[in-house]
CSV table of C-alpha atoms and ligand atoms in Angstrom, one decimal:
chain,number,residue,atom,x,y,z
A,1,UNK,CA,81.8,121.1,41.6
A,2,UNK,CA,78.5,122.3,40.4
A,3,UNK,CA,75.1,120.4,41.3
A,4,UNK,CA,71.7,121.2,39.9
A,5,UNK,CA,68.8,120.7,42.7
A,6,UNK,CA,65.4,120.3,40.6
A,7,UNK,CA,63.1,120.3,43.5
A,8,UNK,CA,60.0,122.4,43.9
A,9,UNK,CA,59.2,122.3,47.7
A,10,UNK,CA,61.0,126.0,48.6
A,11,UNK,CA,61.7,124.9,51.8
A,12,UNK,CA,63.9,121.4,51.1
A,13,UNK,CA,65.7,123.4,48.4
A,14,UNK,CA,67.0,126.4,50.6
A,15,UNK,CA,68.1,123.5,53.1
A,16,UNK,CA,69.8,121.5,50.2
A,17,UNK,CA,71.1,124.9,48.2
A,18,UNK,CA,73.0,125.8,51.7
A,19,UNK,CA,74.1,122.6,52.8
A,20,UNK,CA,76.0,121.8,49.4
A,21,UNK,CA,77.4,125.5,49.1
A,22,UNK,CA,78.8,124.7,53.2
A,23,UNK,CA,80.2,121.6,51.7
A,24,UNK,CA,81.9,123.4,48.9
A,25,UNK,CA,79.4,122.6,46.4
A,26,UNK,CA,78.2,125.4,43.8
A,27,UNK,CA,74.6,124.8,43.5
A,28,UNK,CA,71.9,125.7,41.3
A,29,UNK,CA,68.1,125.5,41.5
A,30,UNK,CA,65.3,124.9,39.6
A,31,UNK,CA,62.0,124.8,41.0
A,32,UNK,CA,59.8,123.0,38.4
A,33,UNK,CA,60.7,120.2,35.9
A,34,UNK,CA,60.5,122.2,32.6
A,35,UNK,CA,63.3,125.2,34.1
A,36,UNK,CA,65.5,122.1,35.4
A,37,UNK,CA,65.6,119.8,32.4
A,38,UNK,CA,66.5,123.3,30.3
A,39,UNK,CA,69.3,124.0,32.8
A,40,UNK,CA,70.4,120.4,32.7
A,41,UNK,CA,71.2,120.6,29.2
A,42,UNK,CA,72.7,124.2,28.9
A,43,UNK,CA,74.8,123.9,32.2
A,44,UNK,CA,77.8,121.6,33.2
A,45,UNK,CA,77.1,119.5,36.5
A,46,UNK,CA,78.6,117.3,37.7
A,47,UNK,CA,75.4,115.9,39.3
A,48,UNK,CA,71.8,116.6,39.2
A,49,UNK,CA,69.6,116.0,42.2
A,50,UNK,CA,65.7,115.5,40.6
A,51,UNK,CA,62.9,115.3,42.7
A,52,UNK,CA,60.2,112.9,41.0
A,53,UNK,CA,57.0,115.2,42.2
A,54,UNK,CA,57.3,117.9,40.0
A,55,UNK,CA,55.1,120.9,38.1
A,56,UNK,CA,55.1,121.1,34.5
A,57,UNK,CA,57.0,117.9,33.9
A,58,UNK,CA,58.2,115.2,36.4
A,59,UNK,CA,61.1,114.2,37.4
A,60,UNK,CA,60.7,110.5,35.4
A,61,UNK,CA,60.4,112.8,32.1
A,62,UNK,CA,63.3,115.0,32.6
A,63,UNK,CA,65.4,112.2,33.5
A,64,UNK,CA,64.3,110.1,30.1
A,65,UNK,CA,64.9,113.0,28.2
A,66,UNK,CA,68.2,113.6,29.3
A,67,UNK,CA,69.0,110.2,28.7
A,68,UNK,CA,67.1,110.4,25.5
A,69,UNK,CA,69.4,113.2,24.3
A,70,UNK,CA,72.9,111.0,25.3
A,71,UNK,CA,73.6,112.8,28.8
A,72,UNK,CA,75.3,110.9,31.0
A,73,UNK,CA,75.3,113.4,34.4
A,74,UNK,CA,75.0,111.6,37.2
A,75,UNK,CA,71.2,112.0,39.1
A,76,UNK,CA,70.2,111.6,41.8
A,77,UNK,CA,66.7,110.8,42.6
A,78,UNK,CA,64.4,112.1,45.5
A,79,UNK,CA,61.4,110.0,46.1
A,80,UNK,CA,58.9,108.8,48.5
A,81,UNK,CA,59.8,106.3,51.7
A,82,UNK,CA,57.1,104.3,50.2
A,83,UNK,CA,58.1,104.8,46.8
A,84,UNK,CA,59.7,101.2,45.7
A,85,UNK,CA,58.6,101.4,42.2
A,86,UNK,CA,59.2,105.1,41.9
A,87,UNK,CA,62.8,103.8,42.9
A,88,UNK,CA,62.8,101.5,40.6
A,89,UNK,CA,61.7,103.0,38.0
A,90,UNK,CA,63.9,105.4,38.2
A,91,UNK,CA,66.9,103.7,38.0
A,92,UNK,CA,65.5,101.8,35.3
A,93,UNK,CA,65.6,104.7,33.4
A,94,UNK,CA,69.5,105.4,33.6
A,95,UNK,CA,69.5,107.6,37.5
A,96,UNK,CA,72.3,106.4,39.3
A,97,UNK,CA,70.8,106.6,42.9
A,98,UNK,CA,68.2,107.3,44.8
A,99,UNK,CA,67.0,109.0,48.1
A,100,UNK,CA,64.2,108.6,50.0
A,101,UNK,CA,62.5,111.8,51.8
A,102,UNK,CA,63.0,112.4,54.7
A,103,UNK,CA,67.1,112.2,54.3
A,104,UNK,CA,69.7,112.7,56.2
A,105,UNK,CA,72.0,115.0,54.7
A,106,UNK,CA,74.8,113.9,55.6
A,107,UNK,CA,73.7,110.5,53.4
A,108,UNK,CA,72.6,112.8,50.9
A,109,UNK,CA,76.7,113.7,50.9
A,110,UNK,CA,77.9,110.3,50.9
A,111,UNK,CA,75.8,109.3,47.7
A,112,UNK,CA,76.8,112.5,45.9
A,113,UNK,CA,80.6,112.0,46.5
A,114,UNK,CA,80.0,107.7,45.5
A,115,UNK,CA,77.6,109.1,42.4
A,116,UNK,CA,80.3,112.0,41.2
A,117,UNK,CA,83.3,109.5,41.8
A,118,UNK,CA,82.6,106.9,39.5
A,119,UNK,CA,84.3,107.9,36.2
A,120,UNK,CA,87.4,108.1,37.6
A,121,UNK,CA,86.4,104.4,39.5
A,122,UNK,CA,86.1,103.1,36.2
A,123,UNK,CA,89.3,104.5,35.1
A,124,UNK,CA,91.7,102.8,36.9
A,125,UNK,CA,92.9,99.2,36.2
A,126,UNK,CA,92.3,97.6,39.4
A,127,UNK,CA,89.0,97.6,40.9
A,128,UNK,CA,88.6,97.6,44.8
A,129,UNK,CA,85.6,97.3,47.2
A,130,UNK,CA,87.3,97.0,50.6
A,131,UNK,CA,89.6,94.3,50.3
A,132,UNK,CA,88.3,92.7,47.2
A,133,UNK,CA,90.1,93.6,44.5
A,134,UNK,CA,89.7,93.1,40.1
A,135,UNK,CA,92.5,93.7,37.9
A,136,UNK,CA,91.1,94.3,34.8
A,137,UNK,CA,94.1,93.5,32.4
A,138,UNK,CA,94.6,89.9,33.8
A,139,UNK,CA,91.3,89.5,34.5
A,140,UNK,CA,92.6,88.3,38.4
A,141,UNK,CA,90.3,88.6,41.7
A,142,UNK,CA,91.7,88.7,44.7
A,143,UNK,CA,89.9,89.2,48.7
A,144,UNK,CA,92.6,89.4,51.4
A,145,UNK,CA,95.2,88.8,48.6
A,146,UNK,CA,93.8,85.5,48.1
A,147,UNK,CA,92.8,84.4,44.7
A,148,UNK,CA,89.3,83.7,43.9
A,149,UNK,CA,88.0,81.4,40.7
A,150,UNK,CA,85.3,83.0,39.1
A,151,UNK,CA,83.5,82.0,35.5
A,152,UNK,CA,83.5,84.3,32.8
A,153,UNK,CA,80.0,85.2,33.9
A,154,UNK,CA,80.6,85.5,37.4
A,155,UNK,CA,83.3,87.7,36.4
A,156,UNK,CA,81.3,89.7,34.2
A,157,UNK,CA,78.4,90.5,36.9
A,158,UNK,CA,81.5,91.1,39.4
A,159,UNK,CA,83.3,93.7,37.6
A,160,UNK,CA,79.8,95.4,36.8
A,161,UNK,CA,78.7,95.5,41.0
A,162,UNK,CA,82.7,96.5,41.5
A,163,UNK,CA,82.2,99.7,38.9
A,164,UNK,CA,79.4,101.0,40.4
A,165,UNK,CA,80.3,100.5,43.6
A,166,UNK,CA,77.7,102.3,46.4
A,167,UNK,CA,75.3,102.2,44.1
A,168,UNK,CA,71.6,100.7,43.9
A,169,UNK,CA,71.2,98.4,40.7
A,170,UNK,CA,68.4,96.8,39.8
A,171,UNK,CA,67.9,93.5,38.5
A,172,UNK,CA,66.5,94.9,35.3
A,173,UNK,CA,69.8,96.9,34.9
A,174,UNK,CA,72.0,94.0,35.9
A,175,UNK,CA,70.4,91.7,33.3
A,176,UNK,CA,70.6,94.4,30.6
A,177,UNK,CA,74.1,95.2,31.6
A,178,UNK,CA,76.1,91.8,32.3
A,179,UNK,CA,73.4,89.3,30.3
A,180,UNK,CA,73.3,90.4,26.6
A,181,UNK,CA,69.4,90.0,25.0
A,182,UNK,CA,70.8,87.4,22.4
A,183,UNK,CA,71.9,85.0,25.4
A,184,UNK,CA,69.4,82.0,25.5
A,185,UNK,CA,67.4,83.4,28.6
A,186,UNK,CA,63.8,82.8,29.4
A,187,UNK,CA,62.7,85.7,31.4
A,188,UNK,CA,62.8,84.3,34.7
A,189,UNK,CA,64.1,87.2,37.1
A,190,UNK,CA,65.9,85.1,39.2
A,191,UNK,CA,68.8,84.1,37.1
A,192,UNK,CA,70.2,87.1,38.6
A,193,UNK,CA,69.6,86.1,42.4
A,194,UNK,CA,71.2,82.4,41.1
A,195,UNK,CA,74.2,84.5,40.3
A,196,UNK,CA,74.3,87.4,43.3
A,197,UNK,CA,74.8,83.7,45.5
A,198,UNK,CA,76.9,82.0,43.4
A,199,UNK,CA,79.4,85.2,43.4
A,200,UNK,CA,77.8,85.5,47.5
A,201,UNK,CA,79.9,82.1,48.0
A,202,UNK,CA,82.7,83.1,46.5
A,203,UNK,CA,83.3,86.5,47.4
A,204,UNK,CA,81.5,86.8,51.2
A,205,UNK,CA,81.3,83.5,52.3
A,206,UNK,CA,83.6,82.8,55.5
A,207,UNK,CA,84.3,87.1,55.6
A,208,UNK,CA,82.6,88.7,58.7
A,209,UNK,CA,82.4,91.7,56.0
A,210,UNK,CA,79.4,91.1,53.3
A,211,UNK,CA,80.4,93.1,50.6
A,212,UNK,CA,77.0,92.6,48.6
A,213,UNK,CA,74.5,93.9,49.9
A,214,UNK,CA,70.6,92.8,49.0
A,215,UNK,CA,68.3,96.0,48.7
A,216,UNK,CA,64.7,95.2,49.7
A,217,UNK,CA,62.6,95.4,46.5
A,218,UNK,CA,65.0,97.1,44.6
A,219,UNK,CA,67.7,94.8,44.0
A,220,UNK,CA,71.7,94.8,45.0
A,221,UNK,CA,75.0,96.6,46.0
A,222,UNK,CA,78.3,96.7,46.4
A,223,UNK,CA,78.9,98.1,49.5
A,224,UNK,CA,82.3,99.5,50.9
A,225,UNK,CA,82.3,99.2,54.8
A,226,UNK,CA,82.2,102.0,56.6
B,1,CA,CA1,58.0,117.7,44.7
């Protein structure tokens, strides 16, 4: 599997470069944002790991114009601990995680393998976070083999956390994703926290396992228990 590490701090990269070739990674590296986005585009990754600090162009504008051009590789971000709008931001603008410096690499593994997984997630006609599970032909959810009611909507936001399983979503993606813009919606942001607990009762309630998780000033997750 090859991964492109667009990252201009020598030191971090060497670190990252060698830890994903021990891991059985091939990895590439570009060290400013112009080189990377150019290697993004000719080469075939199966994930790109973009710093946002970047010479010549940053890592917001690579990642727009890779999305701008219809790529859909999955990246992952590196940003600052303090960074909750750089986080934001950036998975507002189609990255699928994000990291933030300093990192464990070991995490830095985990996210890769949940960010490189997901097409073949979304694949499969049965959907399962732990021991939740949505069968996408009968439309059927199930925790502990016991059958939960949902609405259509409740449904809808379910099977979207349950695709993108391990991975942060904001609410601006959720809305965009599982309300359409023609629904009659006035704006308010927390039409998608009303939902998260209605779905919250349903799914967690009365489980010692939560599987959604809330992520401070980001927004949610489904998480699969360790
Ligand atoms: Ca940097």
């Amino acid at each position: 599997m090859r991964i492109l590490i667009i990252e201009d701090e020598a030191k971090l990269a060497q670190v990252l470069h060698k830890g994903l070739k021990e891991n059985g990674y091939i990895a590439d590296w570009a060290e400013d944002g112009e080189l990377g986005l150019h290697m993004a585009r000719e080469g075939n990754y199966a994930a790109i790991i973009l710093d946002v600090m970047l010479p010549k162009m940053d890592g917001f504008e690579v990642l727009r114009e890779l999305r701008k051009a219809g790529s859909t590789v999955p990246i992952m971000m590196l940003t600052a601990r303090s960074g909750v709008d750089d986080r934001v931001l950036g998975l507002d603008l189609g990255a699928d995680d994000y990291l933030p410096k300093p990192f464990d690499f070991k995490e830095l593994l985990a996210r890769l393998r949940a960010v490189t997984r997901r097409p073949a997630v979304e694949l499969r006609n049965v959907l399962k976070v732990a021991d939740l599970e949505l069968d996408l032909r009968t439309r059927e959810v199930r925790r502990g083999g016991e059958i939960i009611s949902l609405t259509a909507k409740e449904l809808v936001l379910l099977e979207y956390l349950m695709s993108r399983k391990g991975l942060a979503l904001t609410r601006a993606m959720i809305l965009e994703n599982v309300w359409a813009t023609e629904d009659a919606y006035d704006g308010g942001s927390n039409l998608v926290e009303v939902y998260i607990n209605f779905l919250r009762k349903k799914i967690d309630q009365g489980h010692p396992v939560k599987l959604i998780q809330t992520l401070r000033g980001v927004g949610y997750s489904m998480h699969e228990p360790a």
